[in-house]
Amino acid sequence: MSIAEVSEASDLIDFLVNKGNGVKGLSQMGLEIVPQKFIQPHEERLDFTQILSSESIPIIDFSNFDDPKVAESICDAAENWGFFQIVNHGIPIEVLENVIEAGHKFFELSVEERRKYLKENSPTPTVQLKTSFSPLAEKVLEWKDYLFHIYDCDDDESSNLWPAVSKDQVLEYMKWAKPIIVKLLEVLLEKLNVKKIDESMKSVVMGTLIVNLIHYPMCPSPELTAGAGRHADVSSITMLLQDDVGGLYVRDPKGDGWIHVPPVKGALVINIGDVLQIMSNDRYKSVEHRVIVNASRNRVSVPIFVNPAPDAVFGPLTQVLQNGEKPLYKHVVYSDYFNYFFSKGHEGKQTIEFAKL
Ligand code: OGA
Ligand code: NI
C-alpha cells in the first residue's frame, strides 16, 4: 500500500486496524505528512504557552515505607495532585529496563508476527494487539499502538501463549509490581477508613490487572497529533513505567496549565483513576493527562491499570459517607463504566459524568 492510498480514511482504518500494521506500520513508511485522520483540532493541540515549566508533581521516596510520613505524603498527593512518582520502591532496575526493551522488541517484529495477536487471531483473549484508543469510535486517531494483557497471576497458563519476545519480561515486572500496588491501595483506603482489604473490597479495587506495552512511534508532526488525548483513567489506580523520552503531561490541579512528568530513572508514576475518585466521594482526584509523541524517537511506556472486576459494583464508600457527607455519585457496575469509556474518544474528564448523581 502506498502513502497516497493510506491517506484515504477507509483504507487507513483497514491498514491500521484490520491488517494490524498499526501506527508503527505508518511511521515506518517515512511519511513527511501526517494523515488527516490523526490531525487534532486546534483546541486539542498542546499549546506551549500552557506548559507550566516550574511546576512538578511530588516524588515520594519509598525506602522507609513504614514511616507514617510516607503514607501521609501518598494520601496528600492523591488529594492534591492525583499524580506522583515513587522512587526506591525495590523493583530492580533491570526488571524495569527489560520490560521497556520488551516493548521495543515486540513492535520491531514483522507485521506478520504482530498480527498474530490481533483480537481475531490471538491464541488467548488475555493478550491483544491494539491501535489508537477506540479507533472505530473516535473522530481523530491517536498516534500509538499497544499490546494489551490481562494479568491473572503467576501461574495462569494463558500467559504461555503471550509473545515470546516480551512474555517473561512482562510477567517478571508484574510479579514485582503487584505487592507495591497492594501497599498503595492499603494506604489510600486506610485513609478512607477501610481498615482491611477483604475479598469483596479486593474485587472492587483490584479485581482485574491490565498491563499494556504501549509503543508511540516517532512522528513527523508531534505538534499536530496526540499520543493520547486528554483523558482520566478509569482504574482505581494506575502505575506507569515510562522510558527516558518524556511527553506525558498532567493537568495542573490549580488551573488550566499542563505539567510535564519528567522521566526519572527507576521511578514509577502513580495516578488515581475515576474509581477511587468516586469511592472517595471526590477526596482523591483522578486528574486529566495526555501524551505528546516525539519527532525522532519511539517512546515506550508500560501502564498497569488496577481495575475492578467487570461485575464489581462501586460507588462512594459508606466509610466515607458515615459523617453525613452527601454522595456525589451513584453505584455502577464496572463493566458498564468501562464500556462507556471505550464507546467514545478520549474526552477529558467526561467519563465520570456517567456515575454522577
Ligand atoms: C494511558 C496513559 C501515559 C503514557 O495509557 O492511560 O495515560 O505515558 N499513558 O503512556
Ligand atoms: Ni492514562
mmCIF file of C-alpha atoms and ligand atoms in Angstrom:
data_model
loop_
_atom_site.group_PDB
_atom_site.id
_atom_site.type_symbol
_atom_site.label_atom_id
_atom_site.label_comp_id
_atom_site.label_asym_id
_atom_site.label_seq_id
_atom_site.Cartn_x
_atom_site.Cartn_y
_atom_site.Cartn_z
ATOM 1 C CA MET A 1 0.000 0.000 0.000
ATOM 2 C CA SER A 2 1.336 3.426 -0.943
ATOM 3 C CA ILE A 3 1.442 6.571 1.116
ATOM 4 C CA ALA A 4 -1.209 8.167 -1.113
ATOM 5 C CA GLU A 5 -3.553 5.207 -0.596
ATOM 6 C CA VAL A 6 -3.345 5.139 3.191
ATOM 7 C CA SER A 7 -4.484 8.724 3.262
ATOM 8 C CA GLU A 8 -7.983 7.618 2.253
ATOM 9 C CA ALA A 9 -9.772 7.300 5.582
ATOM 10 C CA SER A 10 -11.457 3.929 4.953
ATOM 11 C CA ASP A 11 -8.296 2.317 3.615
ATOM 12 C CA LEU A 12 -6.410 3.819 6.502
ATOM 13 C CA ILE A 13 -8.577 2.058 9.105
ATOM 14 C CA ASP A 14 -8.201 -1.196 7.186
ATOM 15 C CA PHE A 15 -4.421 -0.793 7.053
ATOM 16 C CA LEU A 16 -4.091 0.201 10.713
ATOM 17 C CA VAL A 17 -6.727 -1.909 12.417
ATOM 18 C CA ASN A 18 -7.776 -4.918 10.299
ATOM 19 C CA LYS A 19 -4.379 -5.603 8.756
ATOM 20 C CA GLY A 20 -2.598 -4.984 12.030
ATOM 21 C CA ASN A 21 0.010 -2.551 10.702
ATOM 22 C CA GLY A 22 -0.883 -0.015 13.336
ATOM 23 C CA VAL A 23 0.732 3.400 13.585
ATOM 24 C CA LYS A 24 4.071 1.590 13.592
ATOM 25 C CA GLY A 25 3.412 0.498 10.005
ATOM 26 C CA LEU A 26 2.599 4.062 9.050
ATOM 27 C CA SER A 27 5.586 5.590 10.818
ATOM 28 C CA GLN A 28 7.868 3.065 9.118
ATOM 29 C CA MET A 29 6.837 4.350 5.684
ATOM 30 C CA GLY A 30 8.775 7.519 6.384
ATOM 31 C CA LEU A 31 5.811 9.856 5.917
ATOM 32 C CA GLU A 32 6.594 13.540 5.948
ATOM 33 C CA ILE A 33 2.947 14.480 6.371
ATOM 34 C CA VAL A 34 0.588 13.006 8.931
ATOM 35 C CA PRO A 35 -2.719 11.643 7.512
ATOM 36 C CA GLN A 36 -5.692 13.893 8.190
ATOM 37 C CA LYS A 37 -7.296 11.297 10.461
ATOM 38 C CA PHE A 38 -4.527 11.909 13.048
ATOM 39 C CA ILE A 39 -4.685 15.697 12.984
ATOM 40 C CA GLN A 40 -6.117 17.122 16.184
ATOM 41 C CA PRO A 41 -8.424 20.145 16.058
ATOM 42 C CA HIS A 42 -6.663 23.314 17.219
ATOM 43 C CA GLU A 43 -8.260 23.308 20.634
ATOM 44 C CA GLU A 44 -6.882 19.833 21.336
ATOM 45 C CA ARG A 45 -3.271 20.651 20.476
ATOM 46 C CA LEU A 46 -0.985 21.343 23.389
ATOM 47 C CA ASP A 47 -0.135 24.990 23.228
ATOM 48 C CA PHE A 48 3.328 25.530 24.666
ATOM 49 C CA THR A 49 2.208 28.638 26.495
ATOM 50 C CA GLN A 50 0.051 26.318 28.615
ATOM 51 C CA ILE A 51 3.029 24.356 29.925
ATOM 52 C CA LEU A 52 3.968 25.235 33.485
ATOM 53 C CA SER A 53 7.667 24.501 33.419
ATOM 54 C CA SER A 54 8.337 25.470 37.025
ATOM 55 C CA GLU A 55 5.743 23.047 38.475
ATOM 56 C CA SER A 56 6.226 19.353 39.175
ATOM 57 C CA ILE A 57 4.260 16.503 40.676
ATOM 58 C CA PRO A 58 5.543 15.103 44.015
ATOM 59 C CA ILE A 59 8.260 12.451 44.133
ATOM 60 C CA ILE A 60 7.833 10.104 47.082
ATOM 61 C CA ASP A 61 10.697 8.028 48.463
ATOM 62 C CA PHE A 62 9.588 4.509 49.373
ATOM 63 C CA SER A 63 12.800 3.494 51.155
ATOM 64 C CA ASN A 64 11.241 3.997 54.613
ATOM 65 C CA PHE A 65 7.820 2.762 53.668
ATOM 66 C CA ASP A 66 6.845 2.017 57.278
ATOM 67 C CA ASP A 67 7.376 5.606 58.331
ATOM 68 C CA PRO A 68 3.863 7.095 58.688
ATOM 69 C CA LYS A 69 5.112 10.194 56.847
ATOM 70 C CA VAL A 70 5.296 8.162 53.644
ATOM 71 C CA ALA A 71 1.627 7.180 53.927
ATOM 72 C CA GLU A 72 0.782 10.799 54.624
ATOM 73 C CA SER A 73 2.642 12.002 51.508
ATOM 74 C CA ILE A 74 0.857 9.396 49.378
ATOM 75 C CA CYS A 75 -2.596 10.459 50.566
ATOM 76 C CA ASP A 76 -1.715 14.175 50.277
ATOM 77 C CA ALA A 77 -0.524 13.667 46.701
ATOM 78 C CA ALA A 78 -3.682 11.687 45.878
ATOM 79 C CA GLU A 79 -5.843 14.510 47.245
ATOM 80 C CA ASN A 80 -3.974 17.475 45.816
ATOM 81 C CA TRP A 81 -2.305 16.278 42.631
ATOM 82 C CA GLY A 82 -3.848 12.960 41.640
ATOM 83 C CA PHE A 83 -0.381 12.076 40.345
ATOM 84 C CA PHE A 84 3.001 11.361 41.922
ATOM 85 C CA GLN A 85 6.182 9.430 41.225
ATOM 86 C CA ILE A 86 7.697 6.847 43.567
ATOM 87 C CA VAL A 87 11.392 6.031 43.879
ATOM 88 C CA ASN A 88 13.299 3.389 45.887
ATOM 89 C CA HIS A 89 10.329 1.039 45.625
ATOM 90 C CA GLY A 90 12.555 -2.041 45.436
ATOM 91 C CA ILE A 91 11.946 -3.207 41.866
ATOM 92 C CA PRO A 92 15.401 -3.893 40.375
ATOM 93 C CA ILE A 93 16.337 -1.530 37.578
ATOM 94 C CA GLU A 94 16.987 -4.477 35.222
ATOM 95 C CA VAL A 95 13.387 -5.614 35.593
ATOM 96 C CA LEU A 96 12.219 -2.137 34.540
ATOM 97 C CA GLU A 97 14.694 -1.848 31.688
ATOM 98 C CA ASN A 98 13.855 -5.319 30.427
ATOM 99 C CA VAL A 99 10.139 -4.650 30.178
ATOM 100 C CA ILE A 100 10.742 -1.369 28.284
ATOM 101 C CA GLU A 101 13.102 -3.250 25.956
ATOM 102 C CA ALA A 102 10.425 -5.925 25.506
ATOM 103 C CA GLY A 103 8.042 -3.175 24.344
ATOM 104 C CA HIS A 104 10.519 -2.174 21.644
ATOM 105 C CA LYS A 105 11.184 -5.799 20.688
ATOM 106 C CA PHE A 106 7.534 -6.661 20.201
ATOM 107 C CA PHE A 107 6.936 -3.686 17.905
ATOM 108 C CA GLU A 108 10.135 -4.462 15.972
ATOM 109 C CA LEU A 109 8.619 -7.822 14.953
ATOM 110 C CA SER A 110 7.363 -8.042 11.389
ATOM 111 C CA VAL A 111 3.718 -7.177 10.820
ATOM 112 C CA GLU A 112 3.055 -10.874 10.082
ATOM 113 C CA GLU A 113 4.247 -11.710 13.611
ATOM 114 C CA ARG A 114 2.490 -8.792 15.301
ATOM 115 C CA ARG A 115 -0.788 -9.539 13.515
ATOM 116 C CA LYS A 116 -0.993 -12.933 15.225
ATOM 117 C CA TYR A 117 -2.104 -11.043 18.317
ATOM 118 C CA LEU A 118 -4.979 -9.094 16.770
ATOM 119 C CA LYS A 119 -8.166 -9.883 18.689
ATOM 120 C CA GLU A 120 -9.486 -12.220 15.984
ATOM 121 C CA ASN A 121 -6.209 -14.169 15.684
ATOM 122 C CA SER A 122 -4.850 -14.146 19.211
ATOM 123 C CA PRO A 123 -4.267 -17.560 20.799
ATOM 124 C CA THR A 124 -5.789 -16.212 24.030
ATOM 125 C CA PRO A 125 -8.072 -13.298 24.929
ATOM 126 C CA THR A 126 -5.529 -12.342 27.632
ATOM 127 C CA VAL A 127 -3.245 -10.793 25.005
ATOM 128 C CA GLN A 128 -4.301 -8.467 22.159
ATOM 129 C CA LEU A 129 -2.615 -6.058 19.773
ATOM 130 C CA LYS A 130 -4.458 -2.732 19.520
ATOM 131 C CA THR A 131 -4.021 0.648 17.901
ATOM 132 C CA SER A 132 -5.076 4.173 18.914
ATOM 133 C CA PHE A 133 -7.666 4.314 21.726
ATOM 134 C CA SER A 134 -11.017 3.349 20.284
ATOM 135 C CA PRO A 135 -10.363 3.550 16.515
ATOM 136 C CA LEU A 136 -13.895 2.775 15.373
ATOM 137 C CA ALA A 137 -15.489 5.309 17.743
ATOM 138 C CA GLU A 138 -13.129 8.268 17.790
ATOM 139 C CA LYS A 139 -13.044 11.126 15.280
ATOM 140 C CA VAL A 140 -9.296 11.619 15.407
ATOM 141 C CA LEU A 141 -6.915 8.702 15.885
ATOM 142 C CA GLU A 142 -4.137 8.614 18.468
ATOM 143 C CA TRP A 143 -0.524 8.062 17.455
ATOM 144 C CA LYS A 144 0.105 4.805 19.326
ATOM 145 C CA ASP A 145 -0.161 1.029 19.266
ATOM 146 C CA TYR A 146 -0.171 -1.273 22.233
ATOM 147 C CA LEU A 147 -0.097 -4.851 23.324
ATOM 148 C CA PHE A 148 -2.812 -5.339 25.936
ATOM 149 C CA HIS A 149 -2.561 -8.095 28.566
ATOM 150 C CA ILE A 150 -4.928 -9.227 31.269
ATOM 151 C CA TYR A 151 -2.750 -10.439 34.127
ATOM 152 C CA ASP A 152 -4.293 -13.030 36.339
ATOM 153 C CA CYS A 153 -1.496 -14.433 38.415
ATOM 154 C CA ASP A 154 1.868 -16.018 38.019
ATOM 155 C CA ASP A 155 0.600 -19.494 37.279
ATOM 156 C CA ASP A 156 -2.124 -18.569 34.787
ATOM 157 C CA GLU A 157 -1.394 -20.802 31.823
ATOM 158 C CA SER A 158 -2.755 -18.422 29.231
ATOM 159 C CA SER A 159 0.395 -16.309 29.622
ATOM 160 C CA ASN A 160 2.341 -19.167 27.972
ATOM 161 C CA LEU A 161 0.669 -18.014 24.767
ATOM 162 C CA TRP A 162 1.879 -14.434 25.062
ATOM 163 C CA PRO A 163 4.570 -13.343 22.549
ATOM 164 C CA ALA A 164 7.904 -14.995 23.275
ATOM 165 C CA VAL A 165 9.818 -11.699 22.899
ATOM 166 C CA SER A 166 8.001 -9.995 25.761
ATOM 167 C CA LYS A 167 6.186 -12.595 27.886
ATOM 168 C CA ASP A 168 8.847 -13.276 30.538
ATOM 169 C CA GLN A 169 9.701 -9.610 30.933
ATOM 170 C CA VAL A 170 6.058 -8.645 31.459
ATOM 171 C CA LEU A 171 5.463 -11.475 33.947
ATOM 172 C CA GLU A 172 8.613 -10.638 35.900
ATOM 173 C CA TYR A 173 7.629 -6.976 36.078
ATOM 174 C CA MET A 174 4.123 -7.862 37.276
ATOM 175 C CA LYS A 175 5.488 -10.123 39.995
ATOM 176 C CA TRP A 176 7.423 -7.176 41.459
ATOM 177 C CA ALA A 177 4.760 -4.557 40.787
ATOM 178 C CA LYS A 178 1.826 -6.307 42.429
ATOM 179 C CA PRO A 179 2.975 -6.024 46.077
ATOM 180 C CA ILE A 180 3.617 -2.300 45.564
ATOM 181 C CA ILE A 181 0.123 -1.882 44.152
ATOM 182 C CA VAL A 182 -1.304 -3.643 47.217
ATOM 183 C CA LYS A 183 0.675 -1.374 49.576
ATOM 184 C CA LEU A 184 -0.502 1.757 47.787
ATOM 185 C CA LEU A 185 -4.135 0.666 47.922
ATOM 186 C CA GLU A 186 -3.869 -0.255 51.607
ATOM 187 C CA VAL A 187 -2.542 3.199 52.442
ATOM 188 C CA LEU A 188 -5.076 5.040 50.274
ATOM 189 C CA LEU A 189 -8.015 3.037 51.619
ATOM 190 C CA GLU A 190 -6.910 3.203 55.257
ATOM 191 C CA LYS A 191 -7.225 6.996 54.996
ATOM 192 C CA LEU A 192 -10.830 6.423 53.856
ATOM 193 C CA ASN A 193 -11.461 4.339 56.996
ATOM 194 C CA VAL A 194 -11.213 0.995 55.228
ATOM 195 C CA LYS A 195 -9.058 -0.897 57.696
ATOM 196 C CA LYS A 196 -8.619 -4.111 55.791
ATOM 197 C CA ILE A 197 -8.972 -5.058 52.136
ATOM 198 C CA ASP A 198 -11.195 -8.167 52.353
ATOM 199 C CA GLU A 199 -12.083 -10.335 49.327
ATOM 200 C CA SER A 200 -15.067 -8.267 48.247
ATOM 201 C CA MET A 201 -13.119 -4.992 48.547
ATOM 202 C CA LYS A 202 -10.276 -6.634 46.660
ATOM 203 C CA SER A 203 -12.571 -7.449 43.749
ATOM 204 C CA VAL A 204 -13.619 -3.786 43.641
ATOM 205 C CA VAL A 205 -10.223 -2.092 43.886
ATOM 206 C CA MET A 206 -8.014 -4.674 42.182
ATOM 207 C CA GLY A 207 -10.248 -7.300 40.603
ATOM 208 C CA THR A 208 -8.512 -7.051 37.199
ATOM 209 C CA LEU A 209 -4.937 -6.078 36.413
ATOM 210 C CA ILE A 210 -4.333 -4.886 32.875
ATOM 211 C CA VAL A 211 -0.785 -4.302 31.683
ATOM 212 C CA ASN A 212 -0.026 -2.704 28.334
ATOM 213 C CA LEU A 213 3.176 -2.362 26.354
ATOM 214 C CA ILE A 214 2.483 0.973 24.656
ATOM 215 C CA HIS A 215 4.582 1.981 21.662
ATOM 216 C CA TYR A 216 4.370 5.588 20.465
ATOM 217 C CA PRO A 217 6.195 5.622 17.129
ATOM 218 C CA MET A 218 8.205 8.670 16.154
ATOM 219 C CA CYS A 219 6.006 11.155 14.326
ATOM 220 C CA PRO A 220 6.811 13.777 11.688
ATOM 221 C CA SER A 221 4.470 16.341 13.320
ATOM 222 C CA PRO A 222 4.096 15.782 17.060
ATOM 223 C CA GLU A 223 2.565 19.258 17.474
ATOM 224 C CA LEU A 224 -0.454 18.295 15.324
ATOM 225 C CA THR A 225 -1.148 14.866 16.826
ATOM 226 C CA ALA A 226 -1.724 13.222 20.194
ATOM 227 C CA GLY A 227 -0.143 10.016 21.521
ATOM 228 C CA ALA A 228 -3.017 10.032 23.979
ATOM 229 C CA GLY A 229 -5.637 12.764 24.013
ATOM 230 C CA ARG A 230 -6.826 14.405 27.239
ATOM 231 C CA HIS A 231 -8.346 11.765 29.484
ATOM 232 C CA ALA A 232 -8.607 10.481 33.012
ATOM 233 C CA ASP A 233 -8.058 6.783 33.693
ATOM 234 C CA VAL A 234 -10.966 4.518 34.620
ATOM 235 C CA SER A 235 -8.830 2.499 37.049
ATOM 236 C CA SER A 236 -8.684 2.602 40.832
ATOM 237 C CA ILE A 237 -5.005 3.454 40.446
ATOM 238 C CA THR A 238 -2.594 3.292 37.521
ATOM 239 C CA MET A 239 1.096 2.504 37.876
ATOM 240 C CA LEU A 240 3.082 3.659 34.857
ATOM 241 C CA LEU A 241 6.645 2.950 33.880
ATOM 242 C CA GLN A 242 7.936 5.313 31.205
ATOM 243 C CA ASP A 243 11.218 5.329 29.306
ATOM 244 C CA ASP A 244 13.528 8.361 29.046
ATOM 245 C CA VAL A 245 11.807 10.047 26.061
ATOM 246 C CA GLY A 246 9.232 12.122 28.012
ATOM 247 C CA GLY A 247 5.943 13.524 26.729
ATOM 248 C CA LEU A 248 3.405 12.794 29.493
ATOM 249 C CA TYR A 249 1.603 15.950 30.682
ATOM 250 C CA VAL A 250 -0.729 16.248 33.649
ATOM 251 C CA ARG A 251 -3.400 18.893 34.247
ATOM 252 C CA ASP A 252 -2.376 21.437 36.862
ATOM 253 C CA PRO A 253 -4.804 20.866 39.738
ATOM 254 C CA LYS A 254 -4.999 24.611 40.383
ATOM 255 C CA GLY A 255 -5.726 25.774 36.874
ATOM 256 C CA ASP A 256 -5.683 25.213 33.197
ATOM 257 C CA GLY A 257 -1.990 24.597 32.609
ATOM 258 C CA TRP A 258 -0.178 21.350 31.941
ATOM 259 C CA ILE A 259 2.768 19.950 33.891
ATOM 260 C CA HIS A 260 5.335 17.641 32.333
ATOM 261 C CA VAL A 261 6.109 14.396 34.138
ATOM 262 C CA PRO A 262 9.845 14.193 33.641
ATOM 263 C CA PRO A 263 11.343 10.739 33.197
ATOM 264 C CA VAL A 264 13.223 9.857 36.405
ATOM 265 C CA LYS A 265 15.423 6.794 36.176
ATOM 266 C CA GLY A 266 13.928 3.916 38.155
ATOM 267 C CA ALA A 267 10.775 5.850 39.094
ATOM 268 C CA LEU A 268 7.172 4.742 38.646
ATOM 269 C CA VAL A 269 4.363 7.210 38.017
ATOM 270 C CA ILE A 270 1.239 6.584 40.086
ATOM 271 C CA ASN A 271 -2.113 8.181 39.432
ATOM 272 C CA ILE A 272 -5.567 7.984 40.902
ATOM 273 C CA GLY A 273 -8.275 6.796 38.491
ATOM 274 C CA ASP A 274 -12.009 7.547 38.397
ATOM 275 C CA VAL A 275 -12.876 4.503 40.522
ATOM 276 C CA LEU A 276 -11.030 5.854 43.565
ATOM 277 C CA GLN A 277 -12.253 9.379 42.925
ATOM 278 C CA ILE A 278 -15.816 8.025 43.041
ATOM 279 C CA MET A 279 -15.246 5.710 46.018
ATOM 280 C CA SER A 280 -13.640 8.553 47.973
ATOM 281 C CA ASN A 281 -16.518 10.898 47.001
ATOM 282 C CA ASP A 282 -14.030 13.313 45.382
ATOM 283 C CA ARG A 283 -11.440 13.307 48.147
ATOM 284 C CA TYR A 284 -8.914 11.707 45.792
ATOM 285 C CA LYS A 285 -8.568 13.253 42.343
ATOM 286 C CA SER A 286 -8.493 11.413 39.020
ATOM 287 C CA VAL A 287 -6.617 14.016 37.034
ATOM 288 C CA GLU A 288 -6.606 14.600 33.299
ATOM 289 C CA HIS A 289 -3.434 13.782 31.394
ATOM 290 C CA ARG A 290 -2.225 13.446 27.804
ATOM 291 C CA VAL A 291 0.766 12.262 25.801
ATOM 292 C CA ILE A 292 2.709 14.179 23.148
ATOM 293 C CA VAL A 293 4.851 11.987 20.907
ATOM 294 C CA ASN A 294 8.406 12.558 19.760
ATOM 295 C CA ALA A 295 9.764 13.550 16.346
ATOM 296 C CA SER A 296 12.904 11.433 16.454
ATOM 297 C CA ARG A 297 12.410 8.597 18.957
ATOM 298 C CA ASN A 298 9.902 5.839 19.509
ATOM 299 C CA ARG A 299 8.581 6.020 23.074
ATOM 300 C CA VAL A 300 7.592 3.003 25.182
ATOM 301 C CA SER A 301 5.545 3.120 28.370
ATOM 302 C CA VAL A 302 4.076 0.324 30.466
ATOM 303 C CA PRO A 303 0.930 1.205 32.405
ATOM 304 C CA ILE A 304 -0.691 -1.210 34.812
ATOM 305 C CA PHE A 305 -4.369 -0.378 35.174
ATOM 306 C CA VAL A 306 -5.609 -1.644 38.504
ATOM 307 C CA ASN A 307 -9.311 -2.045 37.798
ATOM 308 C CA PRO A 308 -12.389 -3.538 39.449
ATOM 309 C CA ALA A 309 -13.591 -6.955 38.293
ATOM 310 C CA PRO A 310 -16.101 -6.495 35.431
ATOM 311 C CA ASP A 311 -19.093 -7.404 37.604
ATOM 312 C CA ALA A 312 -17.950 -5.422 40.658
ATOM 313 C CA VAL A 313 -20.237 -2.621 41.800
ATOM 314 C CA PHE A 314 -18.645 0.555 43.121
ATOM 315 C CA GLY A 315 -19.747 3.921 44.461
ATOM 316 C CA PRO A 316 -18.946 6.258 47.344
ATOM 317 C CA LEU A 317 -17.845 4.180 50.341
ATOM 318 C CA THR A 318 -20.102 4.037 53.408
ATOM 319 C CA GLN A 319 -16.942 4.632 55.449
ATOM 320 C CA VAL A 320 -16.580 7.981 53.688
ATOM 321 C CA LEU A 321 -20.220 8.978 53.985
ATOM 322 C CA GLN A 322 -20.616 7.995 57.648
ATOM 323 C CA ASN A 323 -20.056 11.584 58.821
ATOM 324 C CA GLY A 324 -23.159 12.689 56.904
ATOM 325 C CA GLU A 325 -21.395 13.696 53.709
ATOM 326 C CA LYS A 326 -23.728 13.667 50.670
ATOM 327 C CA PRO A 327 -22.841 11.110 47.973
ATOM 328 C CA LEU A 328 -21.850 12.740 44.669
ATOM 329 C CA TYR A 329 -22.099 9.517 42.666
ATOM 330 C CA LYS A 330 -24.394 6.534 42.282
ATOM 331 C CA HIS A 331 -23.281 2.905 42.384
ATOM 332 C CA VAL A 332 -22.400 1.442 38.995
ATOM 333 C CA VAL A 333 -21.301 -1.908 37.587
ATOM 334 C CA TYR A 334 -17.699 -1.597 36.444
ATOM 335 C CA SER A 335 -18.204 -3.200 33.015
ATOM 336 C CA ASP A 336 -20.845 -0.543 32.227
ATOM 337 C CA TYR A 337 -18.430 2.218 33.200
ATOM 338 C CA PHE A 338 -15.579 0.657 31.204
ATOM 339 C CA ASN A 339 -17.703 0.117 28.095
ATOM 340 C CA TYR A 340 -18.919 3.703 28.256
ATOM 341 C CA PHE A 341 -15.273 4.888 28.377
ATOM 342 C CA PHE A 342 -14.424 2.969 25.194
ATOM 343 C CA SER A 343 -17.647 3.882 23.370
ATOM 344 C CA LYS A 344 -16.304 7.351 22.543
ATOM 345 C CA GLY A 345 -12.976 9.089 22.003
ATOM 346 C CA HIS A 346 -10.897 10.411 24.867
ATOM 347 C CA GLU A 347 -12.839 13.397 26.136
ATOM 348 C CA GLY A 348 -11.057 14.689 29.185
ATOM 349 C CA LYS A 349 -12.933 14.159 32.434
ATOM 350 C CA GLN A 350 -16.212 13.405 30.715
ATOM 351 C CA THR A 351 -16.473 9.694 31.640
ATOM 352 C CA ILE A 352 -17.115 10.366 35.318
ATOM 353 C CA GLU A 353 -20.412 12.101 34.414
ATOM 354 C CA PHE A 354 -21.722 8.589 33.808
ATOM 355 C CA ALA A 355 -21.784 7.978 37.567
ATOM 356 C CA LYS A 356 -22.726 11.481 38.780
ATOM 357 C CA LEU A 357 -25.893 11.904 40.773
HETATM 358 C C1 OGA B 1 -2.734 5.718 29.496
HETATM 359 C C2 OGA B 1 -1.760 6.826 29.688
HETATM 360 C C3 OGA B 1 0.521 7.613 29.620
HETATM 361 C C4 OGA B 1 1.834 7.289 28.985
HETATM 362 O O1 OGA B 1 -2.371 4.747 28.813
HETATM 363 O O2 OGA B 1 -3.849 5.811 30.031
HETATM 364 O O3 OGA B 1 -2.144 7.852 30.186
HETATM 365 O O4 OGA B 1 2.797 7.992 29.327
HETATM 366 N N1 OGA B 1 -0.478 6.635 29.342
HETATM 367 O O5 OGA B 1 1.917 6.361 28.177
HETATM 368 NI NI NI B 2 -3.996 7.498 31.213
#
